[in-house]
XYZ file of C-alpha atoms in Angstrom:
557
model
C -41.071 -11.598 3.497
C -40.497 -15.093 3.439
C -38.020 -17.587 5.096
C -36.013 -17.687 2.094
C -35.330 -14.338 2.076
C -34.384 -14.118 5.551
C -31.695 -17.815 5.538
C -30.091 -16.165 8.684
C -31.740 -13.348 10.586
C -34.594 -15.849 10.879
C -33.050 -18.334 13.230
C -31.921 -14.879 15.290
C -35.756 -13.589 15.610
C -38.376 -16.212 15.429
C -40.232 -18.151 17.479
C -40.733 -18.069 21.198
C -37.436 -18.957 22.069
C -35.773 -16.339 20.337
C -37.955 -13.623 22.659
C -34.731 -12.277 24.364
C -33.010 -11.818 20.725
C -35.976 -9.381 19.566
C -36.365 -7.799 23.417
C -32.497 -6.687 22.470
C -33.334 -5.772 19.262
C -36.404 -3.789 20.138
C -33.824 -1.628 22.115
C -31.853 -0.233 19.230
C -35.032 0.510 16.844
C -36.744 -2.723 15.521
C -40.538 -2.756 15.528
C -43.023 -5.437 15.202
C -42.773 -5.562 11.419
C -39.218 -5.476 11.483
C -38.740 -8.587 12.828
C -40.390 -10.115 8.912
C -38.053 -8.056 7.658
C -34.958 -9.653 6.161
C -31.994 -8.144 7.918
C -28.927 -6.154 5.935
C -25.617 -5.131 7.594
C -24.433 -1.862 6.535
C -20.954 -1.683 7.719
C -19.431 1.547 7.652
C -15.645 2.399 7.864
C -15.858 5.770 9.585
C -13.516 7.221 11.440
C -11.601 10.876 12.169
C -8.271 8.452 11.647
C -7.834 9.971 7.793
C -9.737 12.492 5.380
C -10.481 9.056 3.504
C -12.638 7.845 6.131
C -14.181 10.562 7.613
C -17.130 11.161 5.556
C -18.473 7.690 5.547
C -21.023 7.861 8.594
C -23.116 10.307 6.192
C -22.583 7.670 3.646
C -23.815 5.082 5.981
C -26.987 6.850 6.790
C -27.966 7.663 3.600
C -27.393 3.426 2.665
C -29.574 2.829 5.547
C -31.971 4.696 4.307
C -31.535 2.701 0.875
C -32.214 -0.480 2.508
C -35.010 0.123 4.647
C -37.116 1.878 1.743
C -36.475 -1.241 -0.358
C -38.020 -3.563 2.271
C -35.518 -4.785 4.578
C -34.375 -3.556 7.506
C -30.784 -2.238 7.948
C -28.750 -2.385 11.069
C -24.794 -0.014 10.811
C -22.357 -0.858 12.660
C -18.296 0.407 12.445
C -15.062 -1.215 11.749
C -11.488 0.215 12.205
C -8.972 1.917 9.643
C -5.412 2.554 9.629
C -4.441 5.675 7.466
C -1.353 4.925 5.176
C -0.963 8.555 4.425
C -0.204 9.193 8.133
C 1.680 5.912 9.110
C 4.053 5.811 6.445
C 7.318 6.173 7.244
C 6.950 5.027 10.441
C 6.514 1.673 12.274
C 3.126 2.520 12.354
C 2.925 1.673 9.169
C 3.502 -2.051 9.860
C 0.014 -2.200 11.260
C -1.691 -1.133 7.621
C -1.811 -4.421 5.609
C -2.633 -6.367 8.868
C -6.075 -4.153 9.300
C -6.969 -5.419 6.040
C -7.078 -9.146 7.905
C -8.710 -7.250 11.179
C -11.346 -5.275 9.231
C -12.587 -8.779 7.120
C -12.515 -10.907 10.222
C -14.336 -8.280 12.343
C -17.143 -7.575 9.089
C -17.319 -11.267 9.001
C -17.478 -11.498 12.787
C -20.545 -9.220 13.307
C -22.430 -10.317 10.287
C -22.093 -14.106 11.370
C -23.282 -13.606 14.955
C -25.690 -11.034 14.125
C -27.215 -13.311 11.396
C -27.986 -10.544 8.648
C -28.747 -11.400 5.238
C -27.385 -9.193 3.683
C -24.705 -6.760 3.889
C -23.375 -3.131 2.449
C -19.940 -2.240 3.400
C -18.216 1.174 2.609
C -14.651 1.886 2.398
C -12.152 4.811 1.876
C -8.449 4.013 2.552
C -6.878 1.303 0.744
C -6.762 -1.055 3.323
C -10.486 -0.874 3.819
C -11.991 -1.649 0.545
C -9.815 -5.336 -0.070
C -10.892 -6.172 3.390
C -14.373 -5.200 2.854
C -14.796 -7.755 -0.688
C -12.433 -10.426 1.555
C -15.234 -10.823 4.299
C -17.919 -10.535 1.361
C -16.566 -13.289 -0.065
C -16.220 -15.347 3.005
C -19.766 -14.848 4.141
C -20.958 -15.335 0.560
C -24.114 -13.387 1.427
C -26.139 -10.850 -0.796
C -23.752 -7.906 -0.897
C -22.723 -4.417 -2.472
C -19.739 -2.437 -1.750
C -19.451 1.532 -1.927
C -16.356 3.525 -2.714
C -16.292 6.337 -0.156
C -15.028 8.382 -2.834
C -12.210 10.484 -4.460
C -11.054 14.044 -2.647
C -11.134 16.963 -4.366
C -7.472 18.566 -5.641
C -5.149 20.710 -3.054
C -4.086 24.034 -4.531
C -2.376 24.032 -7.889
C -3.307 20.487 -8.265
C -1.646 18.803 -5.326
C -2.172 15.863 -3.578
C -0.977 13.930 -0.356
C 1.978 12.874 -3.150
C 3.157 16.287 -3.845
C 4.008 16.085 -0.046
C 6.026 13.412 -0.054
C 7.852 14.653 -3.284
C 8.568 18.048 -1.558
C 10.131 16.493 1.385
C 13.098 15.625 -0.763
C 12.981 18.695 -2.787
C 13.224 20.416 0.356
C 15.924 18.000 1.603
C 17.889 19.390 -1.986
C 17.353 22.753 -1.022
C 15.072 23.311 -3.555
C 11.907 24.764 -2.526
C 12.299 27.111 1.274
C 10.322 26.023 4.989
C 7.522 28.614 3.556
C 7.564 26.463 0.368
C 6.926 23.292 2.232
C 4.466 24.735 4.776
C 2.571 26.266 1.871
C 2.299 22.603 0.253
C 1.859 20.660 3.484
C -1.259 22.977 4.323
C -2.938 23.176 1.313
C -2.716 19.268 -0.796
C -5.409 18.167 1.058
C -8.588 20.020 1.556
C -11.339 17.563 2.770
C -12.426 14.562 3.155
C -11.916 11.800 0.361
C -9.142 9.219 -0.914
C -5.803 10.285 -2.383
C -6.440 11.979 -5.890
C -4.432 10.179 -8.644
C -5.012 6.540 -9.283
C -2.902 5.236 -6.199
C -4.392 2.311 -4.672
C -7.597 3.384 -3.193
C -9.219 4.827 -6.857
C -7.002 1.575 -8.274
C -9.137 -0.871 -6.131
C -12.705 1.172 -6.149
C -11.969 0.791 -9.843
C -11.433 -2.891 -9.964
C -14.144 -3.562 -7.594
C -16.986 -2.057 -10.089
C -15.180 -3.301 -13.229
C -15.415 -7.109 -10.906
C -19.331 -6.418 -10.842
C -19.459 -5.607 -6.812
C -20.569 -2.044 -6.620
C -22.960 -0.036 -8.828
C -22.249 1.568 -12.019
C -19.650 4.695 -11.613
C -19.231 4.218 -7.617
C -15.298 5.069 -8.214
C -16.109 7.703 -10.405
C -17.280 10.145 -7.460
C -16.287 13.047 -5.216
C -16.062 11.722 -1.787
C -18.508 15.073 -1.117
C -20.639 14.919 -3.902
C -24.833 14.559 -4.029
C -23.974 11.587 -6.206
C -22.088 9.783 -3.666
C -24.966 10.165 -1.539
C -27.698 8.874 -4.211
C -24.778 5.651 -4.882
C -24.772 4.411 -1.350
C -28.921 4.395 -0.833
C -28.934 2.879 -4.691
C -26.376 0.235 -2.767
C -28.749 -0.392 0.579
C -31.853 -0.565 -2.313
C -29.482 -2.927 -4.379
C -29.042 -5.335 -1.686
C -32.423 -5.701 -1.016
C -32.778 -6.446 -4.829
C -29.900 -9.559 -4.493
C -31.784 -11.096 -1.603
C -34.720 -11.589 -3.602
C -32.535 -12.780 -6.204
C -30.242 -14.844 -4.419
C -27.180 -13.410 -6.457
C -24.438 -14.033 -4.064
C -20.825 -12.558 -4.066
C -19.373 -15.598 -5.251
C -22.224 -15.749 -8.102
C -20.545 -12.223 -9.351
C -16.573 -13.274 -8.156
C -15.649 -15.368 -10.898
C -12.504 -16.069 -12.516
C -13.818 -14.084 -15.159
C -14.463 -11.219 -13.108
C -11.162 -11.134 -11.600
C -10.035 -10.762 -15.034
C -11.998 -7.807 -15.592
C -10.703 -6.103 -12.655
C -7.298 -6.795 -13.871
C -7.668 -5.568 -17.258
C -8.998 -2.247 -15.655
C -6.094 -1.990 -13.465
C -3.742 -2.160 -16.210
C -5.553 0.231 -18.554
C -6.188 2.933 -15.829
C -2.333 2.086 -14.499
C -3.087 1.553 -11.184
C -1.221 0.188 -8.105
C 0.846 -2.606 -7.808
C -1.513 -3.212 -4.872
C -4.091 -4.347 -6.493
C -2.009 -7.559 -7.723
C -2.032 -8.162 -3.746
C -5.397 -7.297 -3.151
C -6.833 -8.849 -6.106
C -4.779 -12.382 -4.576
C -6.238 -11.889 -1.529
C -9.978 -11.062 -2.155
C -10.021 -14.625 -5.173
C -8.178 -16.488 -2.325
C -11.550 -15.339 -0.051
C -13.562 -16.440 -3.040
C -12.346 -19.763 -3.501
C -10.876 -18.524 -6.942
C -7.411 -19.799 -8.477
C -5.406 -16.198 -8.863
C -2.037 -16.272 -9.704
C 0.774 -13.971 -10.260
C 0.159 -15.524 -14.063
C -2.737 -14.578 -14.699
C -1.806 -10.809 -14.289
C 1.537 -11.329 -16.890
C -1.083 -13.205 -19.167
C -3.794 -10.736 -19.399
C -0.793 -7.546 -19.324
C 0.285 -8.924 -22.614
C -2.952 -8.215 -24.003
C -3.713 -5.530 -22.466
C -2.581 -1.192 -22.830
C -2.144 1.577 -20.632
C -4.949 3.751 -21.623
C -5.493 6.573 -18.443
C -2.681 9.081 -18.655
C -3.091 9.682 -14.937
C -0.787 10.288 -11.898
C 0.994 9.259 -10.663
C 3.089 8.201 -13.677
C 0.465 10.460 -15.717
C -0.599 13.865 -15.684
C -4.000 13.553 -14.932
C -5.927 13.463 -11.668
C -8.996 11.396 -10.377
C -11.495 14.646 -10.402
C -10.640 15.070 -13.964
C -11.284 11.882 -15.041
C -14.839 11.968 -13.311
C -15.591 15.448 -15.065
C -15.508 13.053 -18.257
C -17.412 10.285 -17.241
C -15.080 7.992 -15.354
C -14.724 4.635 -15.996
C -17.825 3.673 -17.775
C -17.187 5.244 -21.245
C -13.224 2.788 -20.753
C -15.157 -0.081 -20.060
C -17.083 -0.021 -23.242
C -14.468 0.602 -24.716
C -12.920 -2.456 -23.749
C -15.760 -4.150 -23.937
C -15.890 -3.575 -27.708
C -12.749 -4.719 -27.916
C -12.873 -7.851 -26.369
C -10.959 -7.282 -23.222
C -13.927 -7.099 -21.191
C -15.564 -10.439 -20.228
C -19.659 -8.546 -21.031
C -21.132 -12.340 -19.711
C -20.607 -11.405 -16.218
C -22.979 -10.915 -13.321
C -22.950 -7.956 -11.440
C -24.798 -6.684 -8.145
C -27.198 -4.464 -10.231
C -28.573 -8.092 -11.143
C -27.637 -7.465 -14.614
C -24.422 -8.605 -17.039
C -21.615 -5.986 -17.373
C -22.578 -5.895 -21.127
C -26.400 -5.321 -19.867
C -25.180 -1.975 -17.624
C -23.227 -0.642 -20.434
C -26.014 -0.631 -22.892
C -26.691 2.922 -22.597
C -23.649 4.616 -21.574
C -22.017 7.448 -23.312
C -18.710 8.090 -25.003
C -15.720 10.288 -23.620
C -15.990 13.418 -24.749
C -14.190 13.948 -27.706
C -11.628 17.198 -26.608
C -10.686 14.949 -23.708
C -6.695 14.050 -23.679
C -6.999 12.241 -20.131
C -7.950 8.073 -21.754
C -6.424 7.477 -24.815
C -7.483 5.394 -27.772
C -6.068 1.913 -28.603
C -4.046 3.166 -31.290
C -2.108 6.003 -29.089
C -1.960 3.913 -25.957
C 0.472 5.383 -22.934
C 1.787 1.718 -23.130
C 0.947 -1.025 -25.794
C 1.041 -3.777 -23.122
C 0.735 -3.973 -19.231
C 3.333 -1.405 -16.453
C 2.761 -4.382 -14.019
C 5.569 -7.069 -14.794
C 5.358 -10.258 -13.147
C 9.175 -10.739 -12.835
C 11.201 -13.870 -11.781
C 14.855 -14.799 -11.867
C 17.642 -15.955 -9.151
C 16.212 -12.655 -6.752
C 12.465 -13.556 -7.178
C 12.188 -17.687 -7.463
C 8.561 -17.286 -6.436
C 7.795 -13.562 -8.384
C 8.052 -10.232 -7.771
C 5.397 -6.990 -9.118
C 7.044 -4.322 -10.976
C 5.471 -0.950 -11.874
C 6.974 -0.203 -15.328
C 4.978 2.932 -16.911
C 7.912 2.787 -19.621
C 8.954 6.422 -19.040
C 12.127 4.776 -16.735
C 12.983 2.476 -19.559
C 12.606 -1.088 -19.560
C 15.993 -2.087 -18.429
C 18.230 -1.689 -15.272
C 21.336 -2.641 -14.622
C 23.369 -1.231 -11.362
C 25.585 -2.296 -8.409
C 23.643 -2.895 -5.234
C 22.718 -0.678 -2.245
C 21.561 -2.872 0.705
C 19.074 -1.481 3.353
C 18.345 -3.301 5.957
C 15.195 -1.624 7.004
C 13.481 1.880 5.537
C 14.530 4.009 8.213
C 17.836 3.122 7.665
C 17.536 3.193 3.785
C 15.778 6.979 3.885
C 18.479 7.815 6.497
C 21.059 6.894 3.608
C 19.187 8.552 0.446
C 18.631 12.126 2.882
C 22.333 11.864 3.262
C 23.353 11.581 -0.313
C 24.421 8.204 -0.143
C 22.269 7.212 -3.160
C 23.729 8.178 -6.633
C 22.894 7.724 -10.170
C 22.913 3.912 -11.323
C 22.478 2.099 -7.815
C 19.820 -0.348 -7.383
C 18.440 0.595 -3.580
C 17.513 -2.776 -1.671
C 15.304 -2.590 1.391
C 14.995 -5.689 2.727
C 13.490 -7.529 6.098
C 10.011 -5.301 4.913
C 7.817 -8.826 3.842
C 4.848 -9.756 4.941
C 6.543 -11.761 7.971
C 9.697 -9.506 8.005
C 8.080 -6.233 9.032
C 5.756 -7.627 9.747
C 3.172 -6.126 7.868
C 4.934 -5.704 4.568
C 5.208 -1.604 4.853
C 4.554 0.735 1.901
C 7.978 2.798 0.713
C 6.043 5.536 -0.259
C 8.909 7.962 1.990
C 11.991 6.858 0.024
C 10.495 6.686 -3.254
C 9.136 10.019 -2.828
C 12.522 11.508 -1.819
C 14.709 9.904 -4.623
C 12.098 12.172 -6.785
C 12.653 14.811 -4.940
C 16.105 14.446 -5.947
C 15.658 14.203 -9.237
C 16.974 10.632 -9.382
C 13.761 8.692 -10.379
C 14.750 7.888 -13.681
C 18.298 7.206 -12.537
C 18.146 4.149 -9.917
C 16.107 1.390 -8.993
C 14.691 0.275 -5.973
C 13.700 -3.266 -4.660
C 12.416 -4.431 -1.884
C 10.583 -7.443 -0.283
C 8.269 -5.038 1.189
C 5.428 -2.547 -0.974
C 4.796 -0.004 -2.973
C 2.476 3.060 -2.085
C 0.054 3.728 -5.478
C 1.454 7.488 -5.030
C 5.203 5.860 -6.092
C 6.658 5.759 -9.891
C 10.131 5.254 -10.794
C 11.667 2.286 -11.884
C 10.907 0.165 -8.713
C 9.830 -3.420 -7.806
C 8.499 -5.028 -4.909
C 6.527 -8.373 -3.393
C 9.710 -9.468 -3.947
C 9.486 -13.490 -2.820
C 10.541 -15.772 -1.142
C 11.016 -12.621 1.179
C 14.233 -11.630 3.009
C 12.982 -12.836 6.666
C 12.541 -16.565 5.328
C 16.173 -16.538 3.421
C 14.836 -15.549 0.057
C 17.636 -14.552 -2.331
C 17.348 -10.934 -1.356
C 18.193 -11.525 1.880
C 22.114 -12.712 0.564
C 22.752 -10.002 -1.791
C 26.002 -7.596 -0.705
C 26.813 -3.878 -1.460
C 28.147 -3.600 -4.955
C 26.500 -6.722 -6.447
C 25.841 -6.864 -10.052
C 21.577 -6.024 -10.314
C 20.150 -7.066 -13.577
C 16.176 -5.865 -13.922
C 14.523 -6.540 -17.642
C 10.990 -6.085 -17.775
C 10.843 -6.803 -21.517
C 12.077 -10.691 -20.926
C 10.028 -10.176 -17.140
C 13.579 -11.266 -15.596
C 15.171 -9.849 -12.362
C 18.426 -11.132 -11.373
C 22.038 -10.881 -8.681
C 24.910 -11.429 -11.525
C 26.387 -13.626 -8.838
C 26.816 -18.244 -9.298
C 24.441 -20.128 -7.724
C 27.859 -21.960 -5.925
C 28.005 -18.623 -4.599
C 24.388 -17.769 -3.632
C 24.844 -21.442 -1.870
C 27.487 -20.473 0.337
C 26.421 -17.222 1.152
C 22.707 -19.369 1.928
C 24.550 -21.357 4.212
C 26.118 -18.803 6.287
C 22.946 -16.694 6.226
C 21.122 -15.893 9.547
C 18.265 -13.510 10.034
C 19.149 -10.272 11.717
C 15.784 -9.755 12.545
C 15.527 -11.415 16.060
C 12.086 -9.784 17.330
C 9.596 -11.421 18.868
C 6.167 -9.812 18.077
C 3.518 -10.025 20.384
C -0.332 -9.207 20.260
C -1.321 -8.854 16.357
C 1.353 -8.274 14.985
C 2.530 -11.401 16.073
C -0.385 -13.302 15.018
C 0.132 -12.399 11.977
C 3.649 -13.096 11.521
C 2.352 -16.735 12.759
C -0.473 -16.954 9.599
C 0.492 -14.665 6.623
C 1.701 -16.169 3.528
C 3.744 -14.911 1.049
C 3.077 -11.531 -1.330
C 3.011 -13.597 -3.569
C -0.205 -15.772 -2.431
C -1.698 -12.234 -1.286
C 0.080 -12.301 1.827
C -3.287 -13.973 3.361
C -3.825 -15.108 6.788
C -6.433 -17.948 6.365
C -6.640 -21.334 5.014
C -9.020 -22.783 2.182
């Protein structure tokens, strides 16, 4: 190989200086030939943390294998993960959205000093897979990502939601211990992300539909042969950009970031992926707004009828063909930009070609003239609560209007305390506030209280806000990102018990029926409860993030 193809791992192995560099190298497996090699990352997520993660080593090995049969050599090495699924709730989970910043600076860490020239990263949790495209598009470096893949259903179709949703069931007396036991041992039966189209299957869909991972890698079971054969096609692939040059910013375009969105909407995924999708264009050196997402929802309908708004799960919509046969689809009707470059080397329009249809008896992706929703469930909202926007998950089932007196929270524990204890009734608008990105810090998930008001049967009967975020397991009528946030004096932070709550997601409008001579005074009087001094990271990263509403980012372009 030549010196173009190895830009960085050259100036780590050649010449005589650079003796003690291939001495160390030598030591973990590199052989004469190696060192003409170029050199490819393959950064693996694995862990026992969460059944999303704890796969991925086999994954790893098997992309290794893809790389070095391709003609470069491949050297793995680990990152952490944070399982939402088991931090929720808790004050754990305030350390979830700030691994996404720890798991791109350490990828971009080790593949800077290391000089590789390429790079394969693998993800499973939700956290992993933004913070895997993030440090791809930092490093700008010949790259593919793999989606560690879906898990297989629990008995009787359940999931790590149905969990959540029989906590409050069981908190109505509605289902027995036994009940709960039976559920809680049996939703999750292996390794794999959550099953529905909650934020990890939400973002491995927007990743492919952006061009950075092969053709169907979010269309497989985490245990499948398949998902074996994707990750050495990925080390192969990568070996394939070198020679081509074909960077990640070559494939991250604007354009591309529209195509993710579009998916997102028409598979109606997570309000996550509004954050996410910030985050990884801010990495990219692409303008992303909260804007562009209201723009392109207008245009764009719910097509996937799948949970957890829907009825459908994740391994039933790979039984049909995932999202290939959608994107053609959409390609064919113009919501698709076909132009773009992906990391096959080829346009989106060029890897579509030859893909088949849905099968015709399926019920689970609808056709444009039966969509679930004729235009976008995200709604970009703004008004006198959200100057700067808030991201509201509107499938259309709650209606499209809210109006109720305020319930003001504080923080979650104290809001789930409340709804466990009845103190949440039909036509209040639940607030938790002091959740945003600096408030938490770490901008938690209320995956716990949304789950119980369900289990109460109330989802269709309040509305909850917060500054904080939504889990992709969470439907109701609810609305979060919520900015300026609570912990900077952002409107939520003045709003009292028994104010008037106005939410309209047809006129994307979200107001406090209260003067603005009023909001003033109450401004001026304000001070932040939240006296806390973090230390170690979480304090760094009250220090750097921004707001949700910029992606809730901790670096600078």
């Amino acid at each position: 190989m030549s010196k173009d193809n190895r830009k960085h791992s050259s100036k780590i192995v050649d010449g005589v200086e650079q003796a003690p560099s291939r001495a160390m190298l030598r030591a973990v497996g590199f052989e004469n030939e190696d060192f003409k090699k170029p050199q490819v990352g393959v950064a693996s997520t694995w862990s026992m943390v969460t059944p999303c993660n704890m796969h991925i080593d086999k994954l790893a090995d098997s992309a290794v294998k893809g790389v070095n049969q391709s003609g470069s050599k491949a050297v793995i090495f680990n990152t952490i993960t944070v399982s939402d699924g088991i931090s929720m709730g808790t004050q754990g989970m305030r350390f979830s959205l700030v691994s996404r910043e720890v798991i791109a600076d350490s990828i971009e860490t080790v593949v800077g000093g290391q000089g590789f020239d390429g790079l394969v990263t693998i993800g499973g949790c939700d956290k992993n897979m933004p913070a895997c495209l993030m440090a791809m598009a930092r490093l700008n470096r010949p790259s593919v990502f793999v989606y560690g893949g879906s898990i297989k259903p629990g008995k009787g179709r359940t999931d790590v939601i149905s969990v959540f949703e029989a906590v409050g069931k069981h908190s109505e007396g509605n289902i027995s211990d036994i009940e709960l036991l039976d559920i809680e041992s049996s939703a999750i039966p292996g390794p794999g992300s959550c099953g529905g189209m909650y934020t990890a299957n939400t973002m491995a869909s927007a990743i492919e539909a952006m061009g950075m991972s092969l053709p169907n890698s979010s269309a497989q079971e985490a245990t499948s042969k398949i998902k074996l054969l994707d990750s050495m096609e990925a080390g192969k692939a990568v070996s394939n950009l070198i020679n081509l040059d074909l960077k990640p910013r070559d494939i991250m375009t604007k354009e591309a970031f529209e195509n993710a969105i579009s998916m997102v909407i028409a598979l109606g995924g997570s309000t996550n992926a509004v954050l996410h999708l910030i985050g990884i264009a801010h990495e990219a050196k692409v303008d992303l707004s909260l804007d562009d997402f209201e723009r392109l929802g207008k245009r764009t309908p719910v097509l996937a009828d799948l949970k957890p708004s829907g009825t459908y799960l994740m391994s039933e919509l790979i039984e049909i063909g995932g999202i290939v046969p959608l994107m053609r689809k959409m390609l064919e009707k113009g919501l698709l930009h076909g132009d773009q470059m992906t990391v096959t080397g080829k346009t989106l329009e060029e890897n579509l070609n030859d893909s088949k249809n849905y099968p015709e008896s399926q019920e689970i992706v609808k056709d444009f003239d039966n969509p679930i929703k004729k235009d976008s469930h995200l709604r970009i909202l703004y008004g006198n609560l959200a100057p700067e926007g808030a991201v509201a998950k509107i499938s259309g089932k709650e209606g499209l209007t809210f109006e109720g007196k305020a319930r003001v929270f504080d923080s979650e524990e104290t809001a789930m305390e409340g709804i466990m204890k009845g103190k949440i009734n039909e036509g209040d608008v639940l607030i938790i506030r002091y959740e945003g990105p600096k408030g938490g810090p770490g901008m938690r998930e209320m995956l716990g209280p949304t789950s119980a008001i369900m289990g109460k049967g109330l989802g269709d009967k309040v509305a909850f806000l917060t500054d904080g975020r939504f889990s992709g397991g969470t439907h109701g009528f609810v609305v979060g990102h919520i900015s300026p946030e609570a912990y900077e004096g952002g409107p939520l932070a003045l709003v009292r018990d028994g104010d008037s709550i106005n939410i309209d997601a047809s006129s994307n409008q979200i107001n406090v029926s209260i003067s603005d001579k009023e909001l003033k005074e109450r401004r001026d009087s304000w001070e932040c409860p939240k006296k806390n001094q973090e230390t170690g990271v979480l304090g760094k990263y009250r220090s750097l993030v921004t707001s949700a509403s910029q992606g809730a980012v901790t670096t600078k372009n």
